[in-house]
Amino acid sequence: MSSIGIETFSRIEFVKRYENLCKKHNNFENRMKRFDKLIYNKIIDKFNYKITYIKKDKIYEIIQDNAGYKIILRLILKDGIIEPFLFYSMLSVFHNPCGRFDFICEKINKNFNREIYSLPIFSSEQELEIILKEIFSLYEDFKKEFIMRIKG
């Protein structure tokens, strides 16, 4: 595992914040049980990111690509569940831990319980917006800390 990645995740309290997000948003029985791209787009557009939608995989993707590094956030929204992914590279080499947020947390902290805190669940448009706000906050904080660390 990349020490720069581990240090970056630790500095932004990634595991604690993601665990709290999953604790607050976990009502599986009342989740929004449909795929509604129009609703998703309306909510995602509020955050003013340049997001690409990959229709084949039903993935929303943000890529921060600068000379020397790349940071990618991917979101899968399906049946009231959000699967967030984070990938990052330096000089075209992707580093670990990366991937789905709950797997990152498990790699960083062996006490993280993926069976309880795997993926945030939304039951309404308002809850989706709240969850996305925190996911984008984690992404932004990771980006800032990562860039600061690689630029010294």
Short mmCIF file of C-alpha atoms in Angstrom, two decimals:
data_model
loop_
_atom_site.label_atom_id
_atom_site.label_comp_id
_atom_site.label_asym_id
_atom_site.label_seq_id
_atom_site.Cartn_x
_atom_site.Cartn_y
_atom_site.Cartn_z
CA MET A 1 0.00 0.00 0.00
CA SER A 2 1.10 3.50 -0.76
CA SER A 3 2.22 5.45 2.30
CA ILE A 4 1.11 8.69 0.65
CA GLY A 5 -2.37 7.21 0.24
CA ILE A 6 -2.55 5.91 3.81
CA GLU A 7 -1.33 9.23 5.19
CA THR A 8 -3.79 11.18 3.05
CA PHE A 9 -6.76 9.05 4.12
CA SER A 10 -5.67 9.29 7.76
CA ARG A 11 -5.28 13.08 7.69
CA ILE A 12 -8.83 13.59 6.42
CA GLU A 13 -10.30 10.98 8.82
CA PHE A 14 -11.68 9.08 5.84
CA VAL A 15 -12.63 5.90 7.72
CA LYS A 16 -14.43 7.72 10.55
CA ARG A 17 -16.32 10.01 8.19
CA TYR A 18 -17.39 7.22 5.85
CA GLU A 19 -18.46 5.02 8.75
CA ASN A 20 -20.57 7.88 10.14
CA LEU A 21 -22.13 8.43 6.72
CA CYS A 22 -23.13 4.76 6.49
CA LYS A 23 -24.43 4.78 10.09
CA LYS A 24 -26.72 7.72 9.36
CA HIS A 25 -27.97 6.46 6.01
CA ASN A 26 -28.75 2.76 6.24
CA ASN A 27 -32.52 2.27 5.93
CA PHE A 28 -32.49 -0.60 3.45
CA GLU A 29 -36.20 -1.40 3.75
CA ASN A 30 -37.28 2.12 2.73
CA ARG A 31 -34.64 2.76 0.06
CA MET A 32 -35.55 4.41 -3.25
CA LYS A 33 -36.03 1.24 -5.28
CA ARG A 34 -35.77 2.57 -8.78
CA PHE A 35 -33.15 3.89 -11.14
CA ASP A 36 -34.10 7.42 -12.14
CA LYS A 37 -31.34 9.08 -14.10
CA LEU A 38 -33.27 12.35 -14.42
CA ILE A 39 -33.54 12.70 -10.64
CA TYR A 40 -29.91 11.69 -10.17
CA ASN A 41 -28.75 14.20 -12.77
CA LYS A 42 -30.83 17.00 -11.23
CA ILE A 43 -29.26 16.41 -7.83
CA ILE A 44 -25.70 15.83 -9.08
CA ASP A 45 -25.88 19.00 -11.20
CA LYS A 46 -26.35 21.04 -8.01
CA PHE A 47 -22.72 20.33 -7.10
CA ASN A 48 -21.26 21.95 -10.24
CA TYR A 49 -18.80 19.21 -11.15
CA LYS A 50 -17.85 18.22 -14.65
CA ILE A 51 -19.29 14.72 -14.41
CA THR A 52 -19.35 12.18 -17.18
CA TYR A 53 -22.10 9.59 -17.27
CA ILE A 54 -21.00 6.22 -18.65
CA LYS A 55 -24.28 4.79 -19.89
CA LYS A 56 -23.07 1.23 -20.47
CA ASP A 57 -22.02 0.82 -16.82
CA LYS A 58 -24.42 3.38 -15.29
CA ILE A 59 -21.47 5.14 -13.66
CA TYR A 60 -20.99 8.82 -12.91
CA GLU A 61 -17.32 9.79 -13.09
CA ILE A 62 -15.22 12.81 -12.16
CA ILE A 63 -11.60 12.87 -13.28
CA GLN A 64 -9.06 15.35 -11.94
CA ASP A 65 -6.18 14.93 -14.38
CA ASN A 66 -3.10 17.12 -13.97
CA ALA A 67 0.50 16.71 -14.97
CA GLY A 68 1.87 13.97 -12.78
CA TYR A 69 -1.30 12.82 -11.02
CA LYS A 70 -4.88 11.73 -11.58
CA ILE A 71 -7.75 11.40 -9.10
CA ILE A 72 -10.96 9.65 -10.12
CA LEU A 73 -14.27 9.52 -8.27
CA ARG A 74 -16.88 7.08 -9.57
CA LEU A 75 -20.44 6.71 -8.36
CA ILE A 76 -22.93 3.98 -9.03
CA LEU A 77 -26.47 4.87 -7.94
CA LYS A 78 -28.88 1.98 -8.03
CA ASP A 79 -31.98 0.97 -6.07
CA GLY A 80 -31.36 3.53 -3.34
CA ILE A 81 -27.73 2.50 -2.79
CA ILE A 82 -24.62 4.51 -3.62
CA GLU A 83 -21.37 2.75 -4.46
CA PRO A 84 -18.58 5.35 -4.31
CA PHE A 85 -15.12 4.52 -5.71
CA LEU A 86 -11.86 6.47 -5.49
CA PHE A 87 -8.74 5.89 -7.59
CA TYR A 88 -5.55 7.95 -7.63
CA SER A 89 -2.28 7.78 -9.52
CA MET A 90 1.09 9.45 -9.69
CA LEU A 91 3.04 9.36 -12.94
CA SER A 92 0.43 7.00 -14.44
CA VAL A 93 0.83 4.42 -11.63
CA PHE A 94 -2.30 3.79 -9.59
CA HIS A 95 -1.78 3.40 -5.85
CA ASN A 96 -3.45 1.48 -3.05
CA PRO A 97 -5.59 1.61 -1.14
CA CYS A 98 -8.13 2.50 -3.80
CA GLY A 99 -11.45 1.24 -5.07
CA ARG A 100 -14.81 1.19 -3.38
CA PHE A 101 -14.91 3.38 -0.25
CA ASP A 102 -15.77 0.52 2.12
CA PHE A 103 -12.87 -1.58 0.81
CA ILE A 104 -10.51 1.37 1.27
CA CYS A 105 -11.72 1.72 4.87
CA GLU A 106 -11.19 -2.00 5.49
CA LYS A 107 -7.64 -1.84 4.09
CA ILE A 108 -6.77 1.15 6.27
CA ASN A 109 -8.47 -0.03 9.47
CA LYS A 110 -8.84 -3.77 10.11
CA ASN A 111 -11.55 -2.98 12.71
CA PHE A 112 -13.78 -1.38 10.08
CA ASN A 113 -16.86 -3.60 9.76
CA ARG A 114 -17.90 -3.76 6.09
CA GLU A 115 -20.89 -5.93 6.96
CA ILE A 116 -22.41 -3.02 8.89
CA TYR A 117 -20.92 0.01 7.10
CA SER A 118 -20.66 -1.00 3.47
CA LEU A 119 -22.68 1.46 1.38
CA PRO A 120 -24.86 4.49 2.14
CA ILE A 121 -28.54 4.07 1.36
CA PHE A 122 -31.01 6.79 0.37
CA SER A 123 -34.79 6.80 0.58
CA SER A 124 -35.45 10.24 -0.94
CA GLU A 125 -33.97 12.89 -3.19
CA GLN A 126 -33.10 14.96 -0.11
CA GLU A 127 -31.22 12.07 1.47
CA LEU A 128 -29.37 11.40 -1.79
CA GLU A 129 -28.25 15.03 -1.86
CA ILE A 130 -27.03 14.86 1.76
CA ILE A 131 -25.05 11.68 1.05
CA LEU A 132 -23.54 13.08 -2.15
CA LYS A 133 -22.53 16.24 -0.30
CA GLU A 134 -20.47 14.17 2.15
CA ILE A 135 -19.01 11.94 -0.58
CA PHE A 136 -17.95 15.03 -2.55
CA SER A 137 -16.54 16.51 0.66
CA LEU A 138 -14.42 13.37 1.18
CA TYR A 139 -13.32 13.58 -2.45
CA GLU A 140 -12.38 17.27 -2.20
CA ASP A 141 -10.53 16.79 1.09
CA PHE A 142 -8.66 13.80 -0.34
CA LYS A 143 -7.75 15.80 -3.45
CA LYS A 144 -6.42 18.77 -1.48
CA GLU A 145 -4.40 16.65 0.93
CA PHE A 146 -3.06 14.37 -1.82
CA ILE A 147 -1.97 17.28 -4.01
CA MET A 148 -0.35 19.00 -1.04
CA ARG A 149 1.59 15.83 -0.21
CA ILE A 150 2.85 15.18 -3.75
CA LYS A 151 3.86 18.80 -4.28
CA GLY A 152 5.65 18.85 -0.93
#
